[in-house]
Amino acid sequence: MTINAAPYKDVTPDGSDYDTVCQVIELLSDDYRAQPSLDEIAHRLHQSPTQLQKTFTRWAGLSPKAFLQAVTLDHAKRLLGHEGLPLLETALELGLSGPGRLHDLFVSHEAMSPGEWKARGAGLTIRYGYHPSPFGLALVMVTERGLAGLAFAEHGGEEACFRDMADRWPNAIYVEDAALTAPYIDRVFDPEAWTQGQPLRVVLIGSDFQVRVWESLLKIPMGKAVTYSDIARDIGQPSASRAVGAAVGRNPLSFVVPCHRALGKSGALTGYHWGLTRKRAMLGWEAARTGAV
DNA sequence: GGAATCATGTGAT
DNA sequence: ATCACATGATTCC
């Protein structure tokens, strides 16, 4: 299990920027009532305020103050908007198996057939690799039909992360191939590359219901968010918001399928498979890139 | 404003 | 069958 440390824009080679961001978010969430000042946070992380300032600008593209603002409940509520759900109304342009302008990242997606889903990955070869990303070490999984999995590992948690993913398709054959997966990471986390050239090929491996939920998520634009019940309505099962939550939680393509843009009706970030801190970080990162701060 | 409680669909065991 | 959920609405304090 090797770790490919390919350099990446906005990320220090060892990913330490995200570590800092992570700790700040956690400090803030712990005692959000206390609203610790920037100086205080810097002190508690044994850094100088200027150092912290620098890290944020490099990682998020915005000042600590703006970043902290982007991570509050208030901001999350604003993302939801009050305009009903024109966000999700736009039908998929081409349905399954075709390219379409979904998400701000230009992706084309197809889904596994029900038979393939029941086979739990049998006959499938999945190549994988670990790469640094703006949200910590990422595990990338690729099949012949396209990108199939994107997950995040804690420090030293590569094995657990791999198990989490591999258990979803236990009958597949897994081959490590970081050279193959590296270009995917660059493409996915570089907004400059999103709309250029060929769409990113993605394959959704899940039950029919799960795939419908994930397709719905793909329609949420950058810098916006919807509630679990919005999604339920969108897929034609308005009373299934809880089932939607479960399906969102099983999304194998973190970030690409923007499950971090699903919030509770109150605007609360109800949960995230890879940790609530990461969900906050993603929303903050996106806020910086849409000017929605 | 909480805390408790209920209806609810899906997927795993 | 039964159970655990990344929900949401209602009903009590």
Coordinates of C-alpha atoms (C1' of nucleotides) in Angstrom, one line a residue:
Chain A
M1 CA 0.0 0.0 0.0
T2 CA 2.0 3.0 -1.2
I3 CA 1.0 6.6 -0.9
N4 CA 1.4 8.7 -4.0
A5 CA 2.4 12.2 -2.9
A6 CA 1.9 13.9 -6.3
P7 CA 1.9 17.6 -5.8
Y8 CA -1.5 19.3 -6.0
K9 CA -2.7 22.8 -6.2
D10 CA -3.9 24.3 -2.9
V11 CA -2.4 21.4 -1.0
T12 CA 0.8 21.1 0.8
P13 CA 2.6 17.9 -0.2
D14 CA 2.0 16.3 3.2
G15 CA -1.6 17.6 3.4
S16 CA -0.9 19.5 6.6
D17 CA -3.1 22.4 5.5
Y18 CA -6.1 20.3 5.8
D19 CA -5.0 19.1 9.2
T20 CA -5.0 22.7 10.4
V21 CA -8.3 23.5 8.8
C22 CA -9.7 20.4 10.4
Q23 CA -8.6 21.4 13.9
V24 CA -10.0 24.8 13.6
I25 CA -13.4 23.5 12.5
E26 CA -13.4 21.1 15.4
L27 CA -12.5 23.8 17.9
L28 CA -15.3 25.9 16.6
S29 CA -17.8 23.1 16.6
D30 CA -17.0 22.1 20.1
D31 CA -17.8 25.4 21.7
Y32 CA -19.6 27.3 19.0
R33 CA -21.3 29.3 21.8
A34 CA -18.0 30.6 23.0
Q35 CA -17.0 31.8 19.5
P36 CA -13.2 31.8 20.2
S37 CA -11.3 34.5 18.4
L38 CA -8.8 33.9 15.7
D39 CA -5.9 34.7 18.1
E40 CA -7.2 32.3 20.7
I41 CA -7.6 29.5 18.1
A42 CA -4.1 30.1 16.8
H43 CA -2.8 30.0 20.3
R44 CA -4.4 26.7 21.1
L45 CA -3.0 25.2 17.9
H46 CA 0.5 26.5 18.8
Q47 CA 0.6 28.7 15.8
S48 CA 0.9 32.4 15.2
P49 CA -2.2 34.2 13.8
T50 CA -0.2 35.1 10.7
Q51 CA 0.8 31.6 10.1
L52 CA -2.9 30.6 10.4
Q53 CA -3.9 33.3 8.1
K54 CA -1.4 32.0 5.5
T55 CA -2.6 28.5 5.8
F56 CA -6.2 29.4 5.2
T57 CA -5.5 31.6 2.3
R58 CA -3.5 28.8 0.7
W59 CA -6.1 26.1 1.4
A60 CA -9.4 27.8 1.1
G61 CA -8.7 30.8 -1.0
L62 CA -10.2 33.1 1.6
S63 CA -9.4 34.7 4.9
P64 CA -9.9 32.8 8.2
K65 CA -12.7 35.2 9.2
A66 CA -14.6 34.6 6.0
F67 CA -14.0 30.9 6.3
L68 CA -15.3 30.8 9.8
Q69 CA -18.4 32.6 8.7
A70 CA -18.9 30.1 5.9
V71 CA -19.0 27.2 8.4
T72 CA -21.8 28.5 10.6
L73 CA -25.3 27.1 10.8
D74 CA -26.5 30.5 9.5
H75 CA -24.6 30.1 6.3
A76 CA -25.8 26.5 5.8
K77 CA -29.4 27.8 6.1
R78 CA -28.7 30.3 3.4
L79 CA -27.5 27.6 1.0
L80 CA -30.9 26.0 1.2
G81 CA -32.6 29.1 -0.2
H82 CA -36.3 29.6 0.2
E83 CA -37.3 29.2 -3.4
G84 CA -38.9 25.8 -3.3
L85 CA -36.8 23.5 -5.4
P86 CA -36.0 24.9 -8.8
L87 CA -32.6 23.4 -8.1
L88 CA -33.6 19.9 -8.7
E89 CA -36.4 20.4 -11.2
T90 CA -34.1 20.4 -14.1
A91 CA -34.4 16.9 -15.5
L92 CA -31.3 15.0 -16.3
E93 CA -30.5 16.0 -19.8
L94 CA -29.7 12.6 -21.2
G95 CA -30.7 10.1 -18.6
L96 CA -28.5 7.2 -17.9
S97 CA -25.4 6.5 -19.9
G98 CA -25.0 9.9 -21.5
P99 CA -23.0 12.9 -20.9
G100 CA -24.8 15.9 -19.3
R101 CA -24.1 19.0 -17.4
L102 CA -24.6 17.7 -14.0
H103 CA -23.0 19.2 -10.9
D104 CA -20.4 21.9 -11.8
L105 CA -18.0 19.1 -12.4
F106 CA -18.8 17.9 -15.9
V107 CA -19.6 14.2 -15.5
S108 CA -21.2 11.5 -17.4
H109 CA -22.6 8.6 -15.4
E110 CA -24.0 5.2 -15.9
A111 CA -25.4 2.8 -13.4
M112 CA -24.8 -0.9 -12.9
S113 CA -27.8 -3.1 -13.9
P114 CA -29.8 -4.7 -11.1
G115 CA -28.1 -8.0 -11.9
E116 CA -24.7 -6.6 -11.6
W117 CA -25.6 -4.9 -8.3
K118 CA -26.8 -8.2 -6.8
A119 CA -23.6 -9.9 -7.9
R120 CA -21.9 -7.6 -5.3
G121 CA -19.1 -6.8 -7.7
A122 CA -18.4 -10.2 -9.1
G123 CA -16.5 -10.1 -12.4
L124 CA -15.4 -6.6 -11.7
T125 CA -11.8 -5.5 -11.5
I126 CA -11.3 -2.4 -9.4
R127 CA -8.0 -0.5 -9.4
Y128 CA -7.3 1.8 -6.6
G129 CA -4.8 4.2 -5.2
Y130 CA -4.3 6.7 -2.4
H131 CA -3.6 10.4 -3.1
P132 CA -3.5 13.6 -1.1
S133 CA -6.5 15.8 -1.5
P134 CA -7.8 19.1 -0.1
F135 CA -9.8 17.0 2.4
G136 CA -7.2 14.6 3.6
L137 CA -5.8 11.4 2.1
A138 CA -8.2 10.1 -0.6
L139 CA -8.8 6.6 -1.8
V140 CA -9.7 6.4 -5.5
M141 CA -11.3 3.4 -7.1
V142 CA -11.7 3.0 -10.8
T143 CA -13.3 0.3 -13.1
E144 CA -13.2 0.0 -16.9
R145 CA -16.4 2.0 -17.0
G146 CA -15.1 4.9 -15.0
L147 CA -14.6 6.3 -11.5
A148 CA -16.5 4.1 -9.1
G149 CA -15.3 5.1 -5.6
L150 CA -13.9 8.1 -3.8
A151 CA -13.3 7.9 0.0
F152 CA -11.2 9.6 2.7
A153 CA -8.9 8.1 5.2
E154 CA -7.8 9.4 8.6
H155 CA -4.1 9.4 9.4
G156 CA -3.1 5.8 9.6
G157 CA -6.6 4.7 8.7
E158 CA -5.9 3.6 5.1
E159 CA -6.8 0.0 5.9
A160 CA -10.2 0.9 7.5
C161 CA -11.0 3.2 4.6
F162 CA -10.2 0.5 2.1
R163 CA -12.4 -2.1 4.0
D164 CA -15.3 0.4 4.1
M165 CA -15.2 0.6 0.4
A166 CA -14.3 -2.9 -0.6
D167 CA -17.1 -4.4 1.6
R168 CA -19.6 -2.7 -0.6
W169 CA -18.5 -4.8 -3.5
P170 CA -17.0 -7.8 -1.8
N171 CA -16.8 -10.0 -4.9
A172 CA -14.7 -7.7 -6.9
I173 CA -11.0 -8.1 -7.6
Y174 CA -8.9 -5.3 -6.2
V175 CA -5.5 -4.2 -7.7
E176 CA -3.5 -1.3 -6.5
D177 CA -2.5 1.0 -9.3
A178 CA -1.8 4.5 -8.2
A179 CA -0.5 5.6 -11.5
L180 CA -3.9 4.9 -13.1
T181 CA -5.9 6.7 -10.3
A182 CA -3.7 9.8 -9.9
P183 CA -5.2 11.7 -12.9
Y184 CA -8.7 11.3 -11.4
I185 CA -7.7 13.2 -8.2
D186 CA -6.3 16.1 -10.1
R187 CA -9.3 16.4 -12.2
V188 CA -11.8 16.1 -9.4
F189 CA -10.3 18.7 -7.1
D190 CA -9.2 21.3 -9.6
P191 CA -12.2 23.6 -10.4
E192 CA -10.3 25.0 -13.3
A193 CA -10.5 21.6 -15.0
W194 CA -14.1 20.9 -14.3
T195 CA -15.8 22.3 -17.4
Q196 CA -13.0 21.6 -19.8
G197 CA -12.7 18.8 -22.2
Q198 CA -14.3 15.4 -21.9
P199 CA -16.7 14.7 -19.1
L200 CA -15.5 12.7 -16.2
R201 CA -16.8 9.1 -16.6
V202 CA -18.4 7.9 -13.5
V203 CA -20.2 4.6 -12.7
L204 CA -22.7 4.4 -10.0
I205 CA -22.8 0.9 -8.3
G206 CA -25.8 0.7 -6.1
S207 CA -29.4 -0.4 -5.8
D208 CA -32.0 1.2 -8.0
F209 CA -33.2 3.5 -5.2
Q210 CA -29.7 4.5 -4.2
V211 CA -28.8 5.4 -7.8
R212 CA -31.9 7.6 -8.1
V213 CA -30.9 9.4 -4.9
W214 CA -27.3 9.9 -6.1
E215 CA -28.5 11.2 -9.5
S216 CA -30.6 13.7 -7.7
L217 CA -27.6 14.8 -5.7
L218 CA -25.7 15.4 -8.9
K219 CA -28.2 18.1 -9.9
I220 CA -27.4 20.3 -6.9
P221 CA -25.2 23.2 -8.1
M222 CA -22.0 24.2 -6.4
G223 CA -22.6 26.6 -3.5
K224 CA -26.2 25.4 -3.0
A225 CA -27.8 22.8 -0.8
V226 CA -31.0 20.9 -0.5
T227 CA -32.8 19.0 2.3
Y228 CA -33.3 15.2 2.5
S229 CA -37.0 15.8 1.9
D230 CA -36.3 17.8 -1.2
I231 CA -34.5 14.8 -2.6
A232 CA -37.3 12.5 -1.6
R233 CA -39.8 14.7 -3.5
D234 CA -37.5 14.9 -6.5
I235 CA -37.3 11.1 -6.9
G236 CA -41.1 10.8 -6.6
Q237 CA -41.2 9.4 -3.1
P238 CA -42.0 12.3 -0.9
S239 CA -42.4 10.3 2.3
A240 CA -39.1 8.6 2.0
S241 CA -36.9 11.3 3.3
R242 CA -35.4 9.0 5.9
A243 CA -34.7 6.3 3.4
V244 CA -33.1 9.1 1.3
G245 CA -30.8 9.8 4.3
A246 CA -29.7 6.3 4.4
A247 CA -29.0 6.2 0.7
V248 CA -27.1 9.4 0.8
G249 CA -25.0 7.9 3.5
R250 CA -24.0 5.0 1.2
N251 CA -22.8 7.3 -1.6
P252 CA -19.5 5.7 -2.8
L253 CA -18.3 8.8 -4.7
S254 CA -17.7 11.4 -2.0
F255 CA -17.5 14.9 -3.3
V256 CA -18.1 14.0 -6.9
V257 CA -21.6 13.0 -6.0
P258 CA -22.0 16.0 -3.7
C259 CA -23.7 14.4 -0.7
H260 CA -22.2 17.1 1.5
R261 CA -24.8 19.4 -0.1
A262 CA -27.6 17.5 1.6
L263 CA -28.7 19.1 4.9
G264 CA -31.5 18.7 7.4
K265 CA -34.5 20.9 7.1
S266 CA -33.3 23.2 9.8
G267 CA -30.0 23.7 8.0
A268 CA -28.2 21.4 10.4
L269 CA -25.5 19.2 9.0
T270 CA -27.1 16.1 10.2
G271 CA -24.4 13.6 9.3
Y272 CA -21.6 12.6 7.1
H273 CA -20.1 9.2 6.4
W274 CA -16.5 10.6 6.5
G275 CA -17.0 12.9 9.5
L276 CA -19.0 16.1 10.0
T277 CA -15.8 18.1 10.1
R278 CA -15.1 17.1 6.5
K279 CA -18.6 18.1 5.5
R280 CA -18.1 21.5 7.0
A281 CA -14.7 21.8 5.3
M282 CA -16.2 21.0 1.9
L283 CA -19.0 23.5 2.3
G284 CA -16.5 26.2 3.3
W285 CA -14.2 25.3 0.4
E286 CA -17.1 25.6 -2.0
A287 CA -18.3 28.8 -0.4
A288 CA -14.9 30.3 -1.1
R289 CA -15.2 29.4 -4.8
T290 CA -18.7 30.7 -5.3
G291 CA -18.2 34.0 -3.4
A292 CA -21.2 32.9 -1.2
V293 CA -19.6 34.1 2.0
Chain B
dG1 C1' -36.8 25.8 22.6
dG2 C1' -35.9 21.4 23.8
dA3 C1' -37.0 16.3 24.7
dA4 C1' -39.9 12.5 23.6
dT5 C1' -42.5 10.1 20.2
dC6 C1' -44.4 8.6 16.0
dA7 C1' -44.8 7.5 10.9
dT8 C1' -41.8 6.1 7.5
dG9 C1' -38.8 3.4 3.1
dT10 C1' -34.8 0.9 2.4
dG11 C1' -31.2 -2.5 2.9
dA12 C1' -28.8 -5.9 5.8
dT13 C1' -29.1 -10.0 8.8
Chain C
dA1 C1' -39.3 -10.7 10.6
dT2 C1' -36.6 -7.5 12.6
dC3 C1' -33.5 -3.7 13.1
dA4 C1' -30.8 0.5 12.3
dC5 C1' -30.7 4.8 10.0
dA6 C1' -27.1 11.3 7.6
dT7 C1' -35.6 12.6 8.6
dG8 C1' -39.3 15.4 9.7
dA9 C1' -43.6 16.7 12.0
dT10 C1' -46.1 16.8 16.2
dT11 C1' -46.8 17.1 20.9
dC12 C1' -45.7 17.8 25.1
dC13 C1' -43.3 20.3 28.8

